[in-house]
Short mmCIF file of C-alpha atoms in Angstrom, two decimals:
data_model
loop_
_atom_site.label_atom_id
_atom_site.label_comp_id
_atom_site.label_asym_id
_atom_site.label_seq_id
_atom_site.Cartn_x
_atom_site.Cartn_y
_atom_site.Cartn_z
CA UNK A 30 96.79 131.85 132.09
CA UNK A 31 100.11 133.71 132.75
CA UNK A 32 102.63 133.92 130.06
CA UNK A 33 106.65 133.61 131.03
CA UNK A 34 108.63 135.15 128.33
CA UNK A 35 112.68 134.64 128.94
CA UNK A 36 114.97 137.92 128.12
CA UNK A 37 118.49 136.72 127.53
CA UNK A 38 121.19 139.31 127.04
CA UNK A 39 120.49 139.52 123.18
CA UNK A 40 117.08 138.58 122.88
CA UNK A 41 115.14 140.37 120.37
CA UNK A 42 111.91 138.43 119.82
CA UNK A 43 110.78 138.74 123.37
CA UNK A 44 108.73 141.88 122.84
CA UNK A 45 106.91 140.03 120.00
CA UNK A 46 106.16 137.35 122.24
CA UNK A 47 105.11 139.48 125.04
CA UNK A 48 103.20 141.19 122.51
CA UNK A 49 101.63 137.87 121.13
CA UNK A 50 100.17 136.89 124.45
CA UNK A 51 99.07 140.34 125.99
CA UNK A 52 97.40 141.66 123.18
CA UNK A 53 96.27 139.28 120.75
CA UNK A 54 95.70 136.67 123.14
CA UNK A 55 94.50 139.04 126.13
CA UNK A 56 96.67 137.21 128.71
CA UNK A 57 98.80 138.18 131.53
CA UNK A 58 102.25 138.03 130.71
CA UNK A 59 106.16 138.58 132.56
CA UNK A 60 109.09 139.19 131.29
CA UNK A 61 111.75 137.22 133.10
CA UNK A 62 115.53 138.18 133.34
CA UNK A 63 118.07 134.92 132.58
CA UNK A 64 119.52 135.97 136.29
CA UNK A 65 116.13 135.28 137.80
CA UNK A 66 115.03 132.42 139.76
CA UNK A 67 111.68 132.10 140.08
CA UNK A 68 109.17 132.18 137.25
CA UNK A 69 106.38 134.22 138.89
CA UNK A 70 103.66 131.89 138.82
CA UNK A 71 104.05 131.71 134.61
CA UNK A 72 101.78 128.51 133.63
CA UNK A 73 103.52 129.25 130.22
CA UNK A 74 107.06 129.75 129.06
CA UNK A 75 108.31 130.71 125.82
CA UNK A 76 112.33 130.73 125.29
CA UNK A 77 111.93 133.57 122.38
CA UNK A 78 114.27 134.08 119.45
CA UNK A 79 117.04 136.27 119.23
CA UNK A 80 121.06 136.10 119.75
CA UNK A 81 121.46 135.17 122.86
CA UNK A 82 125.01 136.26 124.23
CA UNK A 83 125.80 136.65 120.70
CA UNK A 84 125.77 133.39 119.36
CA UNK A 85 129.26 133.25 120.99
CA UNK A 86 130.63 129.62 121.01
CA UNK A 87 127.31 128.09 119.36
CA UNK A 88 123.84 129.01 119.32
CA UNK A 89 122.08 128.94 122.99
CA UNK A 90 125.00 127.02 124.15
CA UNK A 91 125.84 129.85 126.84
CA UNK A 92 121.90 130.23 127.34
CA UNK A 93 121.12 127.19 128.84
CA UNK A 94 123.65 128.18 131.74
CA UNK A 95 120.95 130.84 132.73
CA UNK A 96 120.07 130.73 136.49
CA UNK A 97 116.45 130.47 134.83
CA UNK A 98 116.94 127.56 132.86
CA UNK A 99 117.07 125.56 136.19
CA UNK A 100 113.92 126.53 136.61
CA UNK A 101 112.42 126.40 132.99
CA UNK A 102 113.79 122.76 133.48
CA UNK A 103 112.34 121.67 136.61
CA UNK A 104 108.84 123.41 134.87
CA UNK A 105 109.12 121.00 131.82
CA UNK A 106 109.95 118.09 134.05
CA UNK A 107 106.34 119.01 136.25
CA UNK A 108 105.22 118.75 132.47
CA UNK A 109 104.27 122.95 132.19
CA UNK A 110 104.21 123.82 128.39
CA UNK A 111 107.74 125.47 127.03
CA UNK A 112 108.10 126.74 123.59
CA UNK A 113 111.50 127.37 122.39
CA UNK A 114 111.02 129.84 118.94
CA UNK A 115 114.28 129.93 117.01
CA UNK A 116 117.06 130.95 119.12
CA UNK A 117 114.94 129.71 122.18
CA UNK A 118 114.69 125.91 119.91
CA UNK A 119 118.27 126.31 120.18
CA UNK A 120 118.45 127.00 123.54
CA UNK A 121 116.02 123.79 124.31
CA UNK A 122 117.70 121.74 122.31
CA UNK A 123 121.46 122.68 123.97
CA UNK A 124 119.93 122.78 127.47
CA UNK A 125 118.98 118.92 126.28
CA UNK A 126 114.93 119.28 126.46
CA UNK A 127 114.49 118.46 123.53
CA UNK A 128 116.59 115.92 121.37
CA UNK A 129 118.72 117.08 118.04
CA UNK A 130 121.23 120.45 117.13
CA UNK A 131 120.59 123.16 115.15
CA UNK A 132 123.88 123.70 112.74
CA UNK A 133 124.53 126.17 110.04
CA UNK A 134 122.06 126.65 107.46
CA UNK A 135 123.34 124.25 104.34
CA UNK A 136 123.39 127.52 101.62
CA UNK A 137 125.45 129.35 104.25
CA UNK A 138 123.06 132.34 104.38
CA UNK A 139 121.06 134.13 107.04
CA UNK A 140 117.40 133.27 105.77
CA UNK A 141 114.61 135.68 105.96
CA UNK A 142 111.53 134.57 104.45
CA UNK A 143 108.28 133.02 105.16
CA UNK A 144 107.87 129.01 104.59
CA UNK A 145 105.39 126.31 105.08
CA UNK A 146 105.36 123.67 107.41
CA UNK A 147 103.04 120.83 108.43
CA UNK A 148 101.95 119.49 111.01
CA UNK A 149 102.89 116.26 111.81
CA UNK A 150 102.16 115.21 115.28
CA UNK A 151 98.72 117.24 117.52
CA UNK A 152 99.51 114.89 121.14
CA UNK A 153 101.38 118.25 122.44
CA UNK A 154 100.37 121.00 124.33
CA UNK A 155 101.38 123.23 121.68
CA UNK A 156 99.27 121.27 118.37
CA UNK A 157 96.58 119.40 119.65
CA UNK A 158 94.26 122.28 117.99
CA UNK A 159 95.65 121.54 115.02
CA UNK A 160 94.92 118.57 112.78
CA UNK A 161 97.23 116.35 111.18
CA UNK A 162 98.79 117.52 108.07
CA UNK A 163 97.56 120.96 108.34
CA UNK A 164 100.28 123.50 106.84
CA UNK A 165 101.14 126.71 108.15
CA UNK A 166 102.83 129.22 106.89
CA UNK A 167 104.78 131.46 109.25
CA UNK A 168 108.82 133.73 108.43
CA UNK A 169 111.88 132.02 109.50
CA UNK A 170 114.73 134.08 110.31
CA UNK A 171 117.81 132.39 111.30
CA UNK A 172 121.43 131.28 110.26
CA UNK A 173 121.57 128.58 112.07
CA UNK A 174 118.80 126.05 111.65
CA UNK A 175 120.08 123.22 110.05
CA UNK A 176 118.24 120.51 112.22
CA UNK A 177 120.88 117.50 113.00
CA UNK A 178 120.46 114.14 115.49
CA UNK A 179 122.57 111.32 115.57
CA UNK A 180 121.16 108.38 113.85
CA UNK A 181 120.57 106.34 116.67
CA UNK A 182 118.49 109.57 118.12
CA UNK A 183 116.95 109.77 114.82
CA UNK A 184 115.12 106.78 114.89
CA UNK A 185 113.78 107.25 118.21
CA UNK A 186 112.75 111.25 117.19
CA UNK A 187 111.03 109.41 114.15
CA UNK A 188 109.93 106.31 115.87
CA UNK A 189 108.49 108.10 118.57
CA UNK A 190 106.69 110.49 116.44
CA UNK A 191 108.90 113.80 118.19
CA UNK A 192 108.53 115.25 115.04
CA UNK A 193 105.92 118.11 114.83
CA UNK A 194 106.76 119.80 111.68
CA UNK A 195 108.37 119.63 108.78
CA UNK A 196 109.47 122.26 105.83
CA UNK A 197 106.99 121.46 103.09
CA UNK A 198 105.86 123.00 99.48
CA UNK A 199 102.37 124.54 98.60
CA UNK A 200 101.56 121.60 98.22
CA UNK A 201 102.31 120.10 101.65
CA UNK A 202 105.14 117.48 100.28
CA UNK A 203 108.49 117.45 101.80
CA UNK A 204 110.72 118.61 99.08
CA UNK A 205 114.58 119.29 98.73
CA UNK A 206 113.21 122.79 97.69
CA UNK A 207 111.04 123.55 100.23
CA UNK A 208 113.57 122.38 102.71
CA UNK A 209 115.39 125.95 103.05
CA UNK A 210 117.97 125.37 105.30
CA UNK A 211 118.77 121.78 104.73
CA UNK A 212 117.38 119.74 107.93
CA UNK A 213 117.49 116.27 108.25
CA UNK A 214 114.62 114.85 106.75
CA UNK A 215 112.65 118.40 106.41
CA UNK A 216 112.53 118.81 110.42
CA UNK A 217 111.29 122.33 111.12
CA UNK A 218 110.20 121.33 114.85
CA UNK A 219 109.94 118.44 117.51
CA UNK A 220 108.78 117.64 121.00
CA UNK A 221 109.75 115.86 123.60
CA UNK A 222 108.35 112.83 125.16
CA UNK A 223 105.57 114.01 127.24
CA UNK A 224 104.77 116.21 124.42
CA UNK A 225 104.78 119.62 126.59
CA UNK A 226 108.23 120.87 125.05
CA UNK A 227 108.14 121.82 121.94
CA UNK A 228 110.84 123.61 119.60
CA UNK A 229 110.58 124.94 116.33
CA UNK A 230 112.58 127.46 114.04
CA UNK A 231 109.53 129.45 112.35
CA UNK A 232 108.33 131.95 114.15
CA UNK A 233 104.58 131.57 115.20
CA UNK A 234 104.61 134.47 117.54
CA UNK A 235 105.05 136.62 114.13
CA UNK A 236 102.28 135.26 112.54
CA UNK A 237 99.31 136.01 114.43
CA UNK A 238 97.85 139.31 112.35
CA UNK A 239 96.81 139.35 109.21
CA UNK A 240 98.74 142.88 108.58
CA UNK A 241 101.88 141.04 108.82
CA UNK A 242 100.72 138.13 106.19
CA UNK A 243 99.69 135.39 108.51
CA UNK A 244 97.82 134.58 111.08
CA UNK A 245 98.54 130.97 111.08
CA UNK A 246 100.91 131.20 114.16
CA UNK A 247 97.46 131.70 115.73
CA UNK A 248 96.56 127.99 116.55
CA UNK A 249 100.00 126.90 118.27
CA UNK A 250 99.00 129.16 121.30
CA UNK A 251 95.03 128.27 121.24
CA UNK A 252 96.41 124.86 121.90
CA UNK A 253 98.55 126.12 124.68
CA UNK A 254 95.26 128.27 126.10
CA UNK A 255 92.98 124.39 125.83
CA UNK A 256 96.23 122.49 127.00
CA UNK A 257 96.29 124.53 130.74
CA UNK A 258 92.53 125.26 130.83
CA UNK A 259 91.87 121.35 130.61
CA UNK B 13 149.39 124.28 141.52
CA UNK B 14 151.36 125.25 138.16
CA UNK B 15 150.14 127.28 135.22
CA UNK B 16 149.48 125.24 131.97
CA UNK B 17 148.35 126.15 128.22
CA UNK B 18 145.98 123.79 126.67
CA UNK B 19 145.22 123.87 123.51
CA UNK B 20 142.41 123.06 121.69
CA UNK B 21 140.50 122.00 118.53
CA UNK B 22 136.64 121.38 117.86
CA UNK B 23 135.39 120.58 114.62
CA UNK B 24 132.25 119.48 112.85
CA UNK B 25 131.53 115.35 113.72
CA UNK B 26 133.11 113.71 110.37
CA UNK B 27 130.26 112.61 108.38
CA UNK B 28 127.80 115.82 108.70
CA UNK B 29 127.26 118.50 106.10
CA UNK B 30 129.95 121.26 106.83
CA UNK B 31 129.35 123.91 104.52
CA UNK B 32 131.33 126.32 105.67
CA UNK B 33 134.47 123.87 105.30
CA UNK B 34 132.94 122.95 101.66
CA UNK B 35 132.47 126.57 100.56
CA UNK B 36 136.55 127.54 101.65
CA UNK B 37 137.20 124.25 99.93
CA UNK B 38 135.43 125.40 96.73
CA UNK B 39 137.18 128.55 97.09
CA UNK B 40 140.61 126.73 97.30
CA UNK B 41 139.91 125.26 94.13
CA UNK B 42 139.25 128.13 92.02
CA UNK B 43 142.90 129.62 93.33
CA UNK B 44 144.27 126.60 91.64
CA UNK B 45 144.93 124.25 94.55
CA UNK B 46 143.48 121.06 92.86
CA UNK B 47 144.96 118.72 95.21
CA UNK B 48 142.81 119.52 97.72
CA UNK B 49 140.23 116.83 99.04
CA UNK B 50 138.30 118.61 101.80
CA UNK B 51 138.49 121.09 104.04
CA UNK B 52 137.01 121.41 108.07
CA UNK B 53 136.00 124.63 109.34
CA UNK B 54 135.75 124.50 113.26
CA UNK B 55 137.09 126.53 116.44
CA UNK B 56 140.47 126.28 118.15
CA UNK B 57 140.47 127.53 122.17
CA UNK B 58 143.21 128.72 124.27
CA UNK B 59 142.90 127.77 127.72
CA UNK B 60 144.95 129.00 130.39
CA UNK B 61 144.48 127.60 133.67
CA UNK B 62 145.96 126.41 136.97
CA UNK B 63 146.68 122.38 137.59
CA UNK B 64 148.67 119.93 139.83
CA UNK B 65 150.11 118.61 136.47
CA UNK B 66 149.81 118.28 132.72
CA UNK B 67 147.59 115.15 133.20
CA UNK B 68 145.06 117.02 135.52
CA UNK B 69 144.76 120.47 133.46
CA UNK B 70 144.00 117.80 130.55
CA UNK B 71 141.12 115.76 132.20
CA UNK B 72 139.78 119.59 133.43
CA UNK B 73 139.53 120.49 129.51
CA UNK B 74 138.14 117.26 129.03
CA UNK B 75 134.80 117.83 130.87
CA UNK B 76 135.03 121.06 129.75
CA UNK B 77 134.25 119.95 125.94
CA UNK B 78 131.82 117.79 127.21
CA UNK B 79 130.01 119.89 129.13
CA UNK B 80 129.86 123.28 127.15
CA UNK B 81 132.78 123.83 124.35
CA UNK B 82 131.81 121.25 121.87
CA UNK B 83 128.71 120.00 121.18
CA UNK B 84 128.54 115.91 121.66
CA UNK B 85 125.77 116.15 118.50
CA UNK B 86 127.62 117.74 116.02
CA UNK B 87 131.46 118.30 116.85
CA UNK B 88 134.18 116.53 117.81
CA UNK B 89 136.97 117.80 119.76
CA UNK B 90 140.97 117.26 119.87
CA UNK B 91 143.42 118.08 122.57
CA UNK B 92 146.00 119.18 120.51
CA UNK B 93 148.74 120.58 123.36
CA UNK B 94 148.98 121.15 127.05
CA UNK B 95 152.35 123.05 128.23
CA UNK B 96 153.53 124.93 130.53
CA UNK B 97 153.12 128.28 131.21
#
C-alpha cells in the first residue's frame, strides 16, 4: 500500500509522516509537492501538520488552493482514505471535506503537550481497528484548534455520528479540563460521511514508538493498512 | 476599467468565543477604561483593483470573502468603503 504524504510550503510534519509509514509501517511512501498533479498511484494520503504558507490569512485557508488538493479531492470523492493531522485537519476542513473550523485555541496559547482522546466512532477507514471508547493518548501541538460548526452543522456532525474523538481525562470522561483548547463539545476529530476522511488535531504519526512515549498512534494506520487490503 | 480601493473588515461570527478580542478587552480594563463592553479582534484588507464601477469592484470583493478571505464558519465580513483610486 503506497503512502501520499502532501509537502506544502511550510510543512514540517511531513518527514514524520513519511517516516511513520516507511519505517515503522514498512510501506512505500511519496512525497508530493502542493504544485503537483497527480498523486503517483498513493492508495493513501495524509495532509501532514505544519504552517502551511504561514498560517497567512487563516489556517490551511491558502492550502486548499493547492493544484493537489484537486486531486486529494477527487481521491476522497472515489472514497481513498485521507488523513488530515493538525494543520492538514485544517486544511480538510477549509478545503470543505470535512465539516467544522478550527479557531484559536480558547487560553490563547500555542499548546504543546500530550492529551487523551477517545474514540468515538470505528465505521472509518482510519478506526475501525479500534474499539469504541478506547483512549489514546498522543501530543498536540497547535494554536489553532479550537474545533467550531454552526449549530445547524452540529447536529448533523453529532447526529450522524462524524465525531471520532473527543479530548477526554484519565479517566475517559469529557471534561472542561481535559478539553485543552476549548472545542465544542470536546471534538478532537471527525469524519466525513463515507467515513474515509478523517481529521484530527493530535498527532498520531508522533506516537508510534515507545521512545517518544506512545505508541498509541499505532492503530489509526493498522486500520488504514485493513481498510485498503479488504 | 477604473482603479478602485475597497476596503475591508472580517471579524469573528458574533456569538463565538473570541479570545483574542476578550483578552485586549481585559487588558482595556485594567488601564482604567471601565466603560468598555466588548471588544472584536479580526482583520481589515486593502484591496486595490480594476472595475467598470464602484458597484462591480464591490460584488468582485464580495465573492472574494466568500470564497477565500473570510471564513463562512466563523467570521463575518463588512464592506466598509470602495473609492476611487
Amino acid at each position: 500500500m503506497k503512502f501520499g504524504i502532501v509537502s506544502f510550503p511550510g510543512s514540517n510534519c511531513d518527514d514524520d509522516a513519511l517516516f511513520a509509514a516507511t519505517e515503522t509501517l514498512r510501506q512505500p511512501a511519496v512525497k508530493l509537492w502542493h504544485k503537483d498533479h497527480d498523486l503517483q498511484g498513493s492508495d493513501v494520503i495524509i495532509l501532514p501538520g505544519g504552517f502551511s504558507y504561514g498560517d497567512y490569512l487563516r489556517a490551511g485557508a491558502i492550502a486548499r488552493f493547492s493544484p493537489i488538493m484537486r486531486e486529494v479531492a477527487a481521491h476522497a470523492q472515489r472514497g481513498g482514505p485521507v488523513i488530515g493531522i493538525c494543520n492538514g485537519f485544517q486544511i480538510a476542513c477549509e478545503a470543505g471535506l470535512l465539516p467544522g473550523a478550527l479557531m484559536r485555541n480558547a487560553g490563547l496559547q500555542f499548546l504543546s503537550m500530550p492529551v487523551t482522546i477517545r474514540v468515538e466512532n470505528t465505521g472509518t477507514h482510519w478506526t475501525s481497528r479500534c474499539h469504541a471508547g478506547q483512549c489514546l493518548t498522543m501530543p498536540i501541538a497547535h494554536g489553532e484548534g479550537r474545533y467550531t460548526v454552526d449549530s445547524e452543522t452540529l447536529e448533523k456532525v453529532e447526529g450522524e455520528g462524524l465525531v471520532v474523538f473527543r479530548y477526554v481525562n484519565a479517566l475517559g470522561e469529557t471534561t472542561d479540563a481535559a478539553n485543552v483548547n476549548g472545542s465544542l463539545d470536546n471534538i478532537a476529530g471527525v469524519r466525513n460521511v463515507a467515513g474515509n476522511v478523517v481529521g484530527l488535531m493530535p498527532h498520531p504519526e508522533r506516537a508510534l514508538d515507545a521512545l517518544l512515549g506512545s505508541t498509541d498512534g499505532l492503530v489509526l494506520f493498522e486500520s488504514v493498512l485493513a481498510a485498503v487490503h479488504a | 476599467m477604473k482603479h478602485f480601493r475597497v476596503n475591508v473588515h472580517i471579524v469573528p461570527r458574533k456569538g463565538l468565543l473570541d479570545p483574542q478580542g476578550k483578552a485586549v478587552g481585559d487588558a482595556l480594563h485594567t488601564l482604567g477604561f471601565t466603560a468598555l463592553r466588548d471588544v472584536h479582534v479580526g482583520r481589515y484588507l486593502v484591496i486595490e483593483m480594476a472595475a467598470a464601477d464602484a458597484t462591480a469592484a464591490e460584488t468582485a470583493v464580495r465573492e472574494m470573502c466568500a470564497r477565500l478571505l473570510a471564513n463562512p464558519v466563523t467570521e463575518d465580513f463588512e464592506i466598509a468603503a470602495v473609492t476611487a483610486a
